[in-house]
Amino acid sequence: MNKYLLVIPLLLVQFELASANHVVKMLNQGSGGVMIFEPAVLKVAVGDSVTFESTDAAHNSASLPGMIPANAVPWNGQLSRNITVTLTEPGVYAYQCTPHSMMAMVGVIQVGDDSSNLDTVKTKAQMVKSSFVMNQTRLDDYLAEL
Ligand SMILES: [Cu+2]
């Protein structure tokens, strides 16, 4: 019986070491409206990767300047192309689709359950959302879910 009890912690360690990949679809129409990332709010573990999938054409994913953790690497995907980013810095990340930024095609990711830069991101969000011509509350709503 003892040897079986030893196996369980080993399995748990292996599970935690395995980083996961998450998919965010870039859509013309989603359950939350038009020109939208789905899911637009994502919580992942440190070291996980996220693939922004070009489900519908003519979208991209680009991190928003000043709205990712201080040491995180920014990204800027090409239109109509998948892009996979690995998130090694804990904290809050906000990103947009560049051609549809005015339509509030934005999303947020929280890495490692860390909120240390959330206030900074929320402050910057007030400037970003001033350019939205529709869905003005989307970014605030997403950030409120963290
Ligand atoms: Cu778009």
Coordinates of C-alpha atoms in Angstrom, one line a residue, residues 23-97:
V23 CA -6.8 29.0 -27.8
V24 CA -8.4 32.4 -28.2
K25 CA -10.5 32.7 -31.4
M26 CA -10.5 35.9 -33.4
L27 CA -14.0 36.3 -34.6
N28 CA -16.3 38.6 -36.7
Q29 CA -19.2 37.5 -34.6
G30 CA -19.1 35.8 -31.2
S31 CA -21.6 35.3 -28.3
G32 CA -20.5 38.6 -26.8
G33 CA -20.9 40.7 -30.0
V34 CA -19.2 41.5 -33.2
M35 CA -15.4 41.9 -33.7
I36 CA -14.4 39.9 -30.6
F37 CA -11.9 37.6 -29.1
E38 CA -13.3 34.4 -27.6
P39 CA -12.7 33.9 -24.7
A40 CA -11.9 37.6 -24.2
V41 CA -11.0 37.0 -20.5
L42 CA -8.5 34.2 -19.8
K43 CA -6.7 33.1 -16.7
V44 CA -3.6 31.0 -17.2
A45 CA -0.6 29.6 -15.3
V46 CA 2.9 31.1 -15.5
G47 CA 4.6 29.5 -18.5
D48 CA 1.4 28.6 -20.4
S49 CA 1.0 29.6 -24.0
V50 CA -1.9 31.2 -25.8
T51 CA -2.6 30.8 -29.5
F52 CA -4.6 33.5 -31.1
E53 CA -6.4 31.6 -33.8
S54 CA -7.3 33.3 -37.1
T55 CA -10.8 31.7 -37.1
D56 CA -12.1 34.6 -39.2
A57 CA -9.8 36.6 -41.5
A58 CA -8.4 40.1 -41.1
H59 CA -7.8 40.1 -37.4
N60 CA -4.6 40.1 -35.3
S61 CA -3.5 40.2 -31.7
A62 CA -1.1 42.9 -30.4
S63 CA -0.3 43.5 -26.8
L64 CA -1.1 47.1 -25.7
P65 CA 1.9 49.2 -24.7
G66 CA 2.1 49.7 -20.9
M67 CA -0.7 47.2 -20.4
I68 CA 1.5 44.1 -19.8
P69 CA 3.7 43.2 -16.9
A70 CA 7.0 45.3 -16.7
N71 CA 9.3 42.5 -17.8
A72 CA 6.9 40.8 -20.3
V73 CA 7.7 40.5 -24.0
P74 CA 5.2 42.4 -26.2
W75 CA 3.7 40.8 -29.3
N76 CA 2.3 42.0 -32.5
G77 CA 0.7 39.3 -34.7
Q78 CA 0.1 39.6 -38.5
L79 CA -3.3 40.0 -39.9
S80 CA -5.1 36.7 -40.7
R81 CA -2.3 34.6 -39.1
N82 CA -2.2 32.5 -35.9
I83 CA 0.2 33.7 -33.3
T84 CA 1.3 31.8 -30.2
V85 CA 2.7 33.6 -27.2
T86 CA 4.3 32.1 -24.1
L87 CA 3.5 34.0 -21.0
T88 CA 6.3 33.7 -18.5
E89 CA 5.7 36.9 -16.4
P90 CA 2.9 36.9 -13.9
G91 CA 0.4 39.7 -14.1
V92 CA -2.3 41.2 -16.3
Y93 CA -2.0 41.5 -20.1
A94 CA -4.3 43.5 -22.3
Y95 CA -4.2 43.2 -26.1
Q96 CA -6.2 44.4 -29.1
C97 CA -6.9 43.6 -32.7

